[in-house]
Amino acid sequence: MYTSMNQKNRSKNFVESLLSVADVKINGNRSWDLTVHDERFYARVVRKWNLGLGESYVDGWWDSESIDEFIAHIFRASLKEKISLNFNTLLSYLGAVVSNRGSRSRAFKIGEHHYNIGNDLFSAMLDKRLVYTCGYWKNAQNLDQAQENKLDLVCQKLGLKAGQYVLDIGCGWGSFAKFAAEKYGAKVLGITVSKEQVELGKKMCEGLPVEIRLQDYRDVTGQFDHIVSLGMFEHVCSPNYRVYMEVAHRCLKENGLFLLHTIGSNYTDKNIVPWINKYIFPNSMLPSIEQIGKSIEHLFVMEDWHNFGADYDKTLMAWFQNFDRAWPELKNKNGKIYDERFYRMWKYYLLSCAGAFRAREVNLWQIVLSKKGVLGGYQSPR
């Protein structure tokens, strides 16, 4: 009993001292402070760190008035660098090293686990076009405007013209395809690994020169004037970066442009976030500048690299506000799936990611690539 109490006290003291470095207090009165409801919280965090923090929140062991700001404090204090790599994190890292999380056999798992949850959820949470990637908030007053800005920015960066044929890798519900066809007169092939996205996407793009397929990117054939990929590269995983770029190179016409829109990490490692990987985006991994750079060598010329990661904070907060507002209706629709644990899990997902972007721990990049360089130079709109 004495030894058990000692261990509990050591865990509590360790977590409290660690959080104090980030200016976070247990049972404090500021919005980013934590209120602990279950003393087992401390040992769970010490044992599992990132995974334990998220799981204990979903289990109701702690709360914070502002999870997003709490997480931002954690990242600004660089706590990840101040603690030793625990066993669970090590196992997750080793799993990424010895296995290919983005292999062909696992390609459709993310669709089944995340994107097929329910179109009612995403319709309630996202903007009117169902854009599930970072908005561009320059001159935007709301989420709808920010997403229209982003889609238009992509088209401008491509120099998109009427009649051109575009490949959209990871097309979601067809938001870009629909926009490019309606506003620019383009023809679009969109591919996704989610059956739910294909079904709704086809309805949304009905009557337009848009085709949406359930297909892995490795199986795409044909030639395209341009290629876009908005928020899909995070599911490719580092062993497949080169293959992915080779597919894009093979499918892009000689004078075409490839716009890659991806969340990116400041560090070159396996970049696996254990809680996100287990509960939200299985087999996901954030690329670094070095990893992307190596993957495009001898294939592409980098024409432009645009970082607007701070805009993802605003986007995620808008998604959470929509989700939170719609929760009573969602819960009544399907209480078996949308139960209290689901609410806490989704809240933690959206707000913790917002905090990470606020702290600039992660970024959002739009990268424009050409095969041989744009003659006379590339001028990128902002």
Short mmCIF file of C-alpha atoms in Angstrom, two decimals:
data_model
loop_
_atom_site.label_atom_id
_atom_site.label_comp_id
_atom_site.label_asym_id
_atom_site.label_seq_id
_atom_site.Cartn_x
_atom_site.Cartn_y
_atom_site.Cartn_z
CA MET A 1 0.00 0.00 0.00
CA TYR A 2 2.81 2.37 0.95
CA THR A 3 4.68 1.64 -2.30
CA SER A 4 1.48 2.15 -4.32
CA MET A 5 0.85 5.52 -2.64
CA ASN A 6 4.44 6.53 -3.31
CA GLN A 7 4.06 5.73 -6.99
CA LYS A 8 0.83 7.73 -7.19
CA ASN A 9 2.46 10.70 -5.50
CA ARG A 10 5.49 10.53 -7.75
CA SER A 11 3.26 10.44 -10.85
CA LYS A 12 1.22 13.37 -9.59
CA ASN A 13 4.27 15.41 -8.66
CA PHE A 14 5.91 14.67 -12.00
CA VAL A 15 2.86 15.69 -14.06
CA GLU A 16 2.27 18.83 -11.97
CA SER A 17 5.89 19.92 -12.28
CA LEU A 18 5.89 19.22 -16.01
CA LEU A 19 2.70 21.19 -16.58
CA SER A 20 4.02 24.07 -14.50
CA VAL A 21 6.76 24.55 -17.12
CA ALA A 22 3.92 25.19 -19.60
CA ASP A 23 2.19 27.53 -17.12
CA VAL A 24 -0.67 25.05 -16.62
CA LYS A 25 -2.07 24.45 -13.14
CA ILE A 26 -4.11 21.54 -11.85
CA ASN A 27 -7.48 22.83 -10.61
CA GLY A 28 -6.48 26.38 -11.49
CA ASN A 29 -8.92 29.13 -12.49
CA ARG A 30 -7.60 30.09 -15.92
CA SER A 31 -9.26 28.81 -19.08
CA TRP A 32 -6.32 26.57 -20.04
CA ASP A 33 -5.84 25.02 -16.59
CA LEU A 34 -6.93 21.44 -15.89
CA THR A 35 -9.59 20.15 -13.55
CA VAL A 36 -8.77 16.56 -12.60
CA HIS A 37 -11.74 14.34 -11.71
CA ASP A 38 -9.90 11.04 -11.30
CA GLU A 39 -6.51 10.71 -9.60
CA ARG A 40 -5.60 7.82 -11.93
CA PHE A 41 -5.07 10.53 -14.56
CA TYR A 42 -1.49 11.16 -13.44
CA ALA A 43 -0.22 7.60 -13.73
CA ARG A 44 -1.98 7.17 -17.08
CA VAL A 45 -0.26 10.24 -18.51
CA VAL A 46 3.13 9.13 -17.18
CA ARG A 47 2.62 5.65 -18.63
CA LYS A 48 1.17 6.60 -22.02
CA TRP A 49 1.83 10.35 -22.39
CA ASN A 50 0.03 11.55 -25.57
CA LEU A 51 -2.19 8.48 -25.74
CA GLY A 52 -2.95 8.60 -22.04
CA LEU A 53 -3.78 12.30 -22.10
CA GLY A 54 -6.34 11.89 -24.86
CA GLU A 55 -7.82 8.65 -23.57
CA SER A 56 -8.23 10.00 -20.04
CA TYR A 57 -10.07 13.04 -21.40
CA VAL A 58 -12.49 10.86 -23.39
CA ASP A 59 -13.03 8.78 -20.23
CA GLY A 60 -13.96 11.96 -18.33
CA TRP A 61 -10.96 11.94 -15.99
CA TRP A 62 -10.17 15.60 -16.61
CA ASP A 63 -11.55 18.73 -18.22
CA SER A 64 -10.38 22.13 -19.34
CA GLU A 65 -12.42 25.15 -20.26
CA SER A 66 -10.10 25.69 -23.23
CA ILE A 67 -8.52 22.45 -24.49
CA ASP A 68 -7.13 24.26 -27.51
CA GLU A 69 -5.22 26.77 -25.38
CA PHE A 70 -4.08 24.05 -22.97
CA ILE A 71 -2.55 22.10 -25.87
CA ALA A 72 -1.01 25.29 -27.28
CA HIS A 73 0.68 25.89 -23.91
CA ILE A 74 2.02 22.33 -23.93
CA PHE A 75 3.56 22.72 -27.38
CA ARG A 76 4.94 26.21 -26.78
CA ALA A 77 6.78 24.88 -23.75
CA SER A 78 8.31 22.06 -25.85
CA LEU A 79 7.35 19.48 -23.24
CA LYS A 80 7.80 16.70 -25.78
CA GLU A 81 11.52 17.41 -25.72
CA LYS A 82 11.65 17.53 -21.93
CA ILE A 83 10.39 14.01 -21.25
CA SER A 84 11.95 10.67 -22.09
CA LEU A 85 10.40 8.51 -24.79
CA ASN A 86 8.06 6.15 -22.97
CA PHE A 87 7.48 2.52 -23.89
CA ASN A 88 4.11 2.98 -25.62
CA THR A 89 5.40 5.81 -27.79
CA LEU A 90 8.45 3.71 -28.61
CA LEU A 91 6.25 0.81 -29.71
CA SER A 92 4.24 3.14 -31.94
CA TYR A 93 7.45 4.49 -33.47
CA LEU A 94 8.90 1.03 -34.05
CA GLY A 95 5.63 -0.07 -35.63
CA ALA A 96 5.96 2.70 -38.18
CA VAL A 97 9.56 1.73 -38.90
CA VAL A 98 8.95 -1.97 -39.49
CA SER A 99 5.59 -1.72 -41.26
CA ASN A 100 4.23 0.28 -44.16
CA ARG A 101 1.17 2.07 -42.75
CA GLY A 102 0.26 3.43 -46.16
CA SER A 103 0.51 0.15 -48.06
CA ARG A 104 -1.99 -0.80 -50.74
CA SER A 105 -3.57 -3.38 -48.44
CA ARG A 106 -4.31 -0.67 -45.86
CA ALA A 107 -5.28 2.08 -48.29
CA PHE A 108 -9.03 1.89 -47.65
CA LYS A 109 -8.86 1.59 -43.86
CA ILE A 110 -8.89 5.35 -43.34
CA GLY A 111 -12.06 5.63 -45.41
CA GLU A 112 -13.78 2.94 -43.40
CA HIS A 113 -12.62 4.25 -40.01
CA HIS A 114 -13.00 8.01 -40.46
CA TYR A 115 -14.60 9.28 -43.64
CA ASN A 116 -17.43 6.74 -43.56
CA ILE A 117 -18.54 7.74 -40.04
CA GLY A 118 -21.55 9.55 -41.46
CA ASN A 119 -22.23 12.28 -43.97
CA ASP A 120 -24.64 13.83 -41.47
CA LEU A 121 -21.71 14.55 -39.13
CA PHE A 122 -19.56 16.20 -41.79
CA SER A 123 -22.49 18.09 -43.29
CA ALA A 124 -23.15 19.62 -39.87
CA MET A 125 -19.50 20.38 -39.12
CA LEU A 126 -18.06 21.65 -42.40
CA ASP A 127 -18.89 24.57 -44.70
CA LYS A 128 -21.64 24.46 -47.31
CA ARG A 129 -19.27 22.91 -49.91
CA LEU A 130 -18.07 20.16 -47.51
CA VAL A 131 -14.38 21.13 -47.69
CA TYR A 132 -12.49 19.05 -45.12
CA THR A 133 -9.17 20.88 -45.38
CA CYS A 134 -7.74 24.19 -44.13
CA GLY A 135 -9.54 27.35 -45.23
CA TYR A 136 -7.73 30.47 -46.48
CA TRP A 137 -8.85 33.27 -44.16
CA LYS A 138 -7.33 36.23 -45.97
CA ASN A 139 -10.23 38.71 -46.40
CA ALA A 140 -12.70 36.06 -45.14
CA GLN A 141 -15.30 36.73 -42.46
CA ASN A 142 -16.61 33.18 -42.05
CA LEU A 143 -15.87 29.54 -42.85
CA ASP A 144 -17.81 29.50 -46.13
CA GLN A 145 -15.79 32.45 -47.44
CA ALA A 146 -12.49 30.98 -46.22
CA GLN A 147 -13.12 27.73 -48.06
CA GLU A 148 -14.24 29.50 -51.26
CA ASN A 149 -11.04 31.55 -51.01
CA LYS A 150 -8.96 28.37 -50.69
CA LEU A 151 -10.57 26.62 -53.65
CA ASP A 152 -10.19 29.70 -55.80
CA LEU A 153 -6.58 30.14 -54.69
CA VAL A 154 -5.83 26.58 -55.82
CA CYS A 155 -7.37 27.23 -59.23
CA GLN A 156 -5.41 30.48 -59.59
CA LYS A 157 -2.14 28.80 -58.63
CA LEU A 158 -2.73 26.19 -61.31
CA GLY A 159 -3.63 28.82 -63.89
CA LEU A 160 -6.71 26.69 -64.51
CA LYS A 161 -8.47 27.21 -67.84
CA ALA A 162 -11.76 26.03 -69.29
CA GLY A 163 -11.61 22.57 -70.81
CA GLN A 164 -8.51 21.44 -68.91
CA TYR A 165 -8.55 17.99 -67.32
CA VAL A 166 -7.62 17.83 -63.61
CA LEU A 167 -6.87 14.85 -61.38
CA ASP A 168 -7.94 15.36 -57.75
CA ILE A 169 -6.18 12.81 -55.53
CA GLY A 170 -8.19 12.43 -52.34
CA CYS A 171 -11.19 14.38 -53.60
CA GLY A 172 -13.39 14.03 -50.52
CA TRP A 173 -17.00 14.81 -51.35
CA GLY A 174 -15.98 16.53 -54.58
CA SER A 175 -15.77 20.09 -53.25
CA PHE A 176 -12.79 21.13 -55.39
CA ALA A 177 -14.03 19.19 -58.42
CA LYS A 178 -17.42 20.90 -58.27
CA PHE A 179 -15.87 24.34 -57.77
CA ALA A 180 -13.35 23.91 -60.60
CA ALA A 181 -16.05 22.68 -62.97
CA GLU A 182 -18.58 25.38 -62.09
CA LYS A 183 -16.28 28.39 -61.78
CA TYR A 184 -13.49 27.55 -64.23
CA GLY A 185 -15.08 25.15 -66.72
CA ALA A 186 -12.63 22.35 -65.93
CA LYS A 187 -13.14 18.61 -66.31
CA VAL A 188 -12.18 16.68 -63.16
CA LEU A 189 -11.48 13.10 -62.12
CA GLY A 190 -11.63 12.75 -58.35
CA ILE A 191 -10.51 9.65 -56.45
CA THR A 192 -11.14 8.73 -52.81
CA VAL A 193 -10.99 5.66 -50.58
CA SER A 194 -14.34 6.41 -48.92
CA LYS A 195 -17.56 4.85 -50.22
CA GLU A 196 -19.63 7.47 -48.39
CA GLN A 197 -17.71 10.27 -50.09
CA VAL A 198 -18.20 8.71 -53.52
CA GLU A 199 -21.94 8.36 -52.98
CA LEU A 200 -22.54 11.93 -51.82
CA GLY A 201 -19.88 13.41 -54.11
CA LYS A 202 -21.58 12.03 -57.20
CA LYS A 203 -24.85 13.65 -56.15
CA MET A 204 -23.17 16.98 -55.45
CA CYS A 205 -21.42 17.01 -58.83
CA GLU A 206 -24.38 15.72 -60.86
CA GLY A 207 -24.64 17.38 -64.27
CA LEU A 208 -21.02 18.57 -64.24
CA PRO A 209 -18.01 17.15 -66.14
CA VAL A 210 -16.84 15.44 -62.96
CA GLU A 211 -16.16 11.75 -62.31
CA ILE A 212 -15.63 10.48 -58.77
CA ARG A 213 -14.16 7.03 -58.23
CA LEU A 214 -13.43 4.72 -55.30
CA GLN A 215 -9.78 4.15 -56.15
CA ASP A 216 -6.29 4.00 -54.69
CA TYR A 217 -3.92 6.62 -56.09
CA ARG A 218 -1.50 3.91 -57.26
CA ASP A 219 -4.09 2.64 -59.73
CA VAL A 220 -4.70 5.91 -61.58
CA THR A 221 -3.84 5.97 -65.28
CA GLY A 222 -4.09 8.61 -67.98
CA GLN A 223 -2.70 12.10 -68.56
CA PHE A 224 -3.93 15.29 -66.92
CA ASP A 225 -3.34 18.99 -67.51
CA HIS A 226 -3.03 19.51 -63.75
CA ILE A 227 -3.11 17.53 -60.52
CA VAL A 228 -4.31 18.63 -57.10
CA SER A 229 -4.19 16.81 -53.79
CA LEU A 230 -5.83 18.58 -50.85
CA GLY A 231 -5.32 16.97 -47.45
CA MET A 232 -4.61 13.43 -48.63
CA PHE A 233 -0.80 13.26 -48.44
CA GLU A 234 -1.04 12.85 -44.64
CA HIS A 235 -2.36 9.33 -45.29
CA VAL A 236 0.39 8.30 -47.73
CA CYS A 237 3.13 7.65 -45.09
CA SER A 238 6.86 8.04 -45.63
CA PRO A 239 7.63 4.63 -47.23
CA ASN A 240 5.29 5.61 -50.07
CA TYR A 241 6.20 9.26 -50.67
CA ARG A 242 8.41 8.46 -53.65
CA VAL A 243 5.82 6.15 -55.21
CA TYR A 244 3.17 8.82 -54.76
CA MET A 245 5.32 11.41 -56.51
CA GLU A 246 6.14 8.96 -59.31
CA VAL A 247 2.42 8.43 -59.90
CA ALA A 248 1.87 12.19 -60.05
CA HIS A 249 4.81 12.60 -62.43
CA ARG A 250 3.53 9.83 -64.68
CA CYS A 251 0.01 11.27 -64.84
CA LEU A 252 0.95 14.94 -65.30
CA LYS A 253 1.35 16.40 -68.78
CA GLU A 254 4.74 17.96 -69.55
CA ASN A 255 3.59 21.57 -69.08
CA GLY A 256 1.16 20.88 -66.24
CA LEU A 257 1.30 21.85 -62.57
CA PHE A 258 0.84 19.72 -59.48
CA LEU A 259 -0.47 21.44 -56.33
CA LEU A 260 0.10 19.53 -53.11
CA HIS A 261 -1.83 20.78 -50.06
CA THR A 262 -0.73 19.02 -46.87
CA ILE A 263 -0.25 19.39 -43.15
CA GLY A 264 3.46 19.34 -42.43
CA SER A 265 5.74 18.71 -39.48
CA ASN A 266 8.66 20.85 -38.33
CA TYR A 267 10.65 17.68 -37.71
CA THR A 268 11.87 14.77 -39.78
CA ASP A 269 10.89 11.60 -37.97
CA LYS A 270 8.01 9.16 -38.22
CA ASN A 271 5.66 11.96 -37.02
CA ILE A 272 3.00 9.68 -35.63
CA VAL A 273 0.66 11.16 -33.00
CA PRO A 274 -0.42 8.04 -31.03
CA TRP A 275 -3.90 9.23 -29.95
CA ILE A 276 -4.80 10.67 -33.37
CA ASN A 277 -3.47 7.54 -35.06
CA LYS A 278 -5.46 5.18 -32.86
CA TYR A 279 -8.79 6.99 -32.69
CA ILE A 280 -9.10 9.47 -35.58
CA PHE A 281 -6.77 8.87 -38.54
CA PRO A 282 -5.29 5.35 -38.53
CA ASN A 283 -2.08 4.91 -40.52
CA SER A 284 -1.49 8.64 -40.76
CA MET A 285 1.85 10.46 -40.74
CA LEU A 286 2.91 14.07 -41.19
CA PRO A 287 5.65 14.78 -43.76
CA SER A 288 8.54 17.15 -43.17
CA ILE A 289 10.17 19.55 -45.61
CA GLU A 290 13.14 17.20 -45.91
CA GLN A 291 10.94 14.18 -46.68
CA ILE A 292 8.96 16.02 -49.33
CA GLY A 293 12.15 17.42 -50.81
CA LYS A 294 13.71 13.97 -51.16
CA SER A 295 10.53 12.51 -52.64
CA ILE A 296 10.47 14.99 -55.55
CA GLU A 297 14.17 14.82 -56.50
CA HIS A 298 14.67 14.22 -60.25
CA LEU A 299 10.90 14.35 -60.73
CA PHE A 300 9.71 17.89 -60.08
CA VAL A 301 10.83 21.50 -59.86
CA MET A 302 9.51 23.23 -56.74
CA GLU A 303 7.87 26.43 -58.03
CA ASP A 304 6.23 27.68 -54.84
CA TRP A 305 5.93 26.78 -51.16
CA HIS A 306 3.18 28.61 -49.28
CA ASN A 307 2.72 28.17 -45.51
CA PHE A 308 -0.59 29.34 -44.02
CA GLY A 309 -0.73 26.97 -41.05
CA ALA A 310 -2.10 29.64 -38.71
CA ASP A 311 -5.31 29.54 -40.77
CA TYR A 312 -5.91 25.94 -39.70
CA ASP A 313 -6.41 27.11 -36.12
CA LYS A 314 -9.33 29.30 -37.27
CA THR A 315 -10.68 26.51 -39.47
CA LEU A 316 -10.65 23.92 -36.70
CA MET A 317 -12.28 26.30 -34.23
CA ALA A 318 -15.04 26.99 -36.77
CA TRP A 319 -15.52 23.24 -37.29
CA PHE A 320 -15.80 22.70 -33.55
CA GLN A 321 -18.34 25.51 -33.15
CA ASN A 322 -20.46 23.95 -35.92
CA PHE A 323 -20.08 20.47 -34.41
CA ASP A 324 -20.92 21.67 -30.91
CA ARG A 325 -23.96 23.60 -32.13
CA ALA A 326 -25.27 20.61 -34.08
CA TRP A 327 -24.55 18.04 -31.36
CA PRO A 328 -28.07 17.82 -29.85
CA GLU A 329 -29.55 17.03 -33.26
CA LEU A 330 -26.77 14.59 -34.17
CA LYS A 331 -27.14 12.78 -30.86
CA ASN A 332 -30.88 12.40 -31.37
CA LYS A 333 -30.33 11.04 -34.90
CA ASN A 334 -28.02 8.23 -33.93
CA GLY A 335 -27.31 7.91 -30.23
CA LYS A 336 -25.62 4.53 -30.72
CA ILE A 337 -22.73 6.12 -32.61
CA TYR A 338 -22.98 9.72 -31.46
CA ASP A 339 -22.85 9.09 -27.73
CA GLU A 340 -21.14 11.09 -25.00
CA ARG A 341 -17.77 9.38 -25.54
CA PHE A 342 -17.95 10.22 -29.24
CA TYR A 343 -18.64 13.87 -28.37
CA ARG A 344 -15.64 14.06 -26.04
CA MET A 345 -13.43 12.25 -28.56
CA TRP A 346 -14.41 14.58 -31.40
CA LYS A 347 -14.11 17.66 -29.19
CA TYR A 348 -10.63 16.63 -28.11
CA TYR A 349 -9.63 15.90 -31.70
CA LEU A 350 -10.73 19.26 -33.09
CA LEU A 351 -9.56 21.44 -30.20
CA SER A 352 -6.22 19.70 -29.60
CA CYS A 353 -5.40 20.05 -33.30
CA ALA A 354 -6.35 23.73 -33.16
CA GLY A 355 -3.93 24.16 -30.26
CA ALA A 356 -1.12 22.45 -32.17
CA PHE A 357 -1.56 24.80 -35.13
CA ARG A 358 -1.85 27.82 -32.82
CA ALA A 359 1.52 26.93 -31.31
CA ARG A 360 2.90 26.42 -34.84
CA GLU A 361 3.93 22.89 -33.91
CA VAL A 362 2.48 21.83 -37.25
CA ASN A 363 1.90 23.76 -40.46
CA LEU A 364 -0.19 23.80 -43.61
CA TRP A 365 1.68 23.89 -46.90
CA GLN A 366 0.57 24.44 -50.46
CA ILE A 367 3.37 23.39 -52.77
CA VAL A 368 3.31 23.96 -56.53
CA LEU A 369 5.42 21.59 -58.62
CA SER A 370 6.24 21.43 -62.32
CA LYS A 371 8.09 18.79 -64.32
CA LYS A 372 10.78 20.94 -65.88
CA GLY A 373 10.23 24.42 -64.54
CA VAL A 374 7.84 27.10 -65.78
CA LEU A 375 9.41 29.01 -68.65
CA GLY A 376 10.04 32.60 -67.63
CA GLY A 377 9.35 31.79 -63.98
CA TYR A 378 6.26 31.04 -61.89
CA GLN A 379 4.25 33.85 -60.31
CA SER A 380 2.17 32.63 -57.38
CA PRO A 381 -0.96 34.45 -56.24
CA ARG A 382 -1.51 35.07 -52.57
#
